[in-house]
Coordinates of C-alpha atoms in Angstrom, one line a residue:
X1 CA 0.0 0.0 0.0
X2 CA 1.5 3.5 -1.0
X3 CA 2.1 5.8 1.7
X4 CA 2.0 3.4 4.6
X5 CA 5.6 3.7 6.0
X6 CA 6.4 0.5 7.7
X7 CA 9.1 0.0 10.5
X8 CA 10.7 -3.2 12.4
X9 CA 10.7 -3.8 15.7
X10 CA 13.6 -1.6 17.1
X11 CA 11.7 1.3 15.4
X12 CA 8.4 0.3 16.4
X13 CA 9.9 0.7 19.9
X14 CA 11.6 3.8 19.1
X15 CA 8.5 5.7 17.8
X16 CA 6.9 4.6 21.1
X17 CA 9.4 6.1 23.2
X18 CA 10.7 2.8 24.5
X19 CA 14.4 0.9 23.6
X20 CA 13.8 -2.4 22.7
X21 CA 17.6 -3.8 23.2
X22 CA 17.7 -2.5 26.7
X23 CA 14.0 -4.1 27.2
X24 CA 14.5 -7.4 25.5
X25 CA 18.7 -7.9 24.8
X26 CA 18.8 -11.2 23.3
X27 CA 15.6 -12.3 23.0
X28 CA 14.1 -13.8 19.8
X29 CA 12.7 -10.4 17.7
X30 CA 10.2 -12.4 16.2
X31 CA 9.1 -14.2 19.4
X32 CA 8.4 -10.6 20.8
X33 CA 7.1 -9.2 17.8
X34 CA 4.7 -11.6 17.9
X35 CA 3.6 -10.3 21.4
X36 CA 3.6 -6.9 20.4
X37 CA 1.0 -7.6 17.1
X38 CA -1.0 -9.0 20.0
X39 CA -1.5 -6.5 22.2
X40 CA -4.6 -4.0 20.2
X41 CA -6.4 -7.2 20.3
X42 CA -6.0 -6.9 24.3
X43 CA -9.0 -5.8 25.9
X44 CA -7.8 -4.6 29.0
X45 CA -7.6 -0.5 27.5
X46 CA -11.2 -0.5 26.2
X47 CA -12.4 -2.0 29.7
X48 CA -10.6 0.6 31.6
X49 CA -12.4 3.5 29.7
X50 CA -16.0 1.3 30.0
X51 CA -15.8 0.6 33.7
X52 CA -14.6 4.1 34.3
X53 CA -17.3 6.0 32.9
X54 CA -19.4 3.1 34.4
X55 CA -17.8 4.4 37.5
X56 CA -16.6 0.7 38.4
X57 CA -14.0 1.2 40.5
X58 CA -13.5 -2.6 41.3
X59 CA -13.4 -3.7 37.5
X60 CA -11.2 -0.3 36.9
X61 CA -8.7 -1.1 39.3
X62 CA -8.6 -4.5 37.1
X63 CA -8.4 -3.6 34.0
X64 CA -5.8 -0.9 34.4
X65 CA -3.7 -3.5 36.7
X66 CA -3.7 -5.9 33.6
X67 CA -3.3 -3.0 31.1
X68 CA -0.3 -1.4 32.8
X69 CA 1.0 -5.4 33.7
X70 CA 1.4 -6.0 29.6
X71 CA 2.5 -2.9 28.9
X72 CA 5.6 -3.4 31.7
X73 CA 6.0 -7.1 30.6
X74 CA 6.4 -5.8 27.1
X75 CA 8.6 -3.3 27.8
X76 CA 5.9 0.2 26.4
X77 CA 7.4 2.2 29.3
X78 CA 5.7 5.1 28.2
X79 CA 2.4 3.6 28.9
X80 CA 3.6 1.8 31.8
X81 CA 4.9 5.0 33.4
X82 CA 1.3 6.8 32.8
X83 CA -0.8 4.2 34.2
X84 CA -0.3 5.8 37.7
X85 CA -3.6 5.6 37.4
X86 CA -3.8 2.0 38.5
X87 CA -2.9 3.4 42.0
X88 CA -5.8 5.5 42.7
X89 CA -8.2 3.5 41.3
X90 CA -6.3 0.6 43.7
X91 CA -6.9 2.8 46.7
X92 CA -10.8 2.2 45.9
X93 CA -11.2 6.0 44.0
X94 CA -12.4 7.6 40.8
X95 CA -10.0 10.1 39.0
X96 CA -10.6 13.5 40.1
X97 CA -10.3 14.3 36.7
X98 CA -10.0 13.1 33.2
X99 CA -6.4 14.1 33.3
X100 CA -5.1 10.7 34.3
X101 CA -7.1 8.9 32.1
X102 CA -6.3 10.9 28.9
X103 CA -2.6 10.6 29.4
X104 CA -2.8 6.6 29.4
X105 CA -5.1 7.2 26.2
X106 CA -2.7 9.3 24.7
X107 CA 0.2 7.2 25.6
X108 CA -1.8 4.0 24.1
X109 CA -2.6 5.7 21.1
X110 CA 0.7 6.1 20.6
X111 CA 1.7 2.8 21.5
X112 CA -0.9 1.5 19.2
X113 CA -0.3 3.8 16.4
X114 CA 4.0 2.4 16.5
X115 CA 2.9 -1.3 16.6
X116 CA 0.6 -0.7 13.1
X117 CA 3.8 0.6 11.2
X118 CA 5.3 -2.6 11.8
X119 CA 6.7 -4.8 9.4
X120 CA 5.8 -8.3 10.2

């Protein structure tokens, strides 16, 4: 498709802030890469923003746990450093605001956005 820029996984990490070597080292690139194709298909973002304007705080606290678990375990430190989110919702809160929640949704976007120029 023309116009579609692709990138591989170093850059995919790049775009989204993150450094893959320092992340994964060694590790098998298409063993992660396979991960990383995985994770729009995770459900755990769209659940956060459901159960949040649900004002859930229980399923919340759960879906941002798992969303900013992935992120860590797939190295999207970006998104795993603006999921502080997770904490108030863990203390049994709502966001004051929609401040925290529009920074993980910006963050994820961005994440999201990196992982679709990849070249798999």
């Amino acid at each position: 498709q023309k116009g579609i820029t692709s990138m591989n996984i170093n850059e995919c990490y790049q775009a989204m802030g993150a450094d893959y070597e320092e992340v994964f080292g060694a590790c098998s690139e298409r063993l992660i890469t396979k991960f990383v194709l995985k994770f729009p298909g995770d459900p755990s973002f769209s659940q956060l923003q459901s159960t949040l304007e649900e004002k859930n705080v229980e399923e919340a606290f759960r879906a941002a746990h798992t969303l900013k678990g992935v992120a860590q375990n797939l190295g999207f430190t970006p998104l795993y450093e603006h999921a502080t989110l997770t904490e108030v919702l863990r203390a049994g809160n709502l966001p004051e605001d929609d401040n925290m929640m529009n920074a993980v949704a910006k963050e994820y976007e961005r994440t999201v956005a990196a992982i679709e120029q990849l070249n798999a």
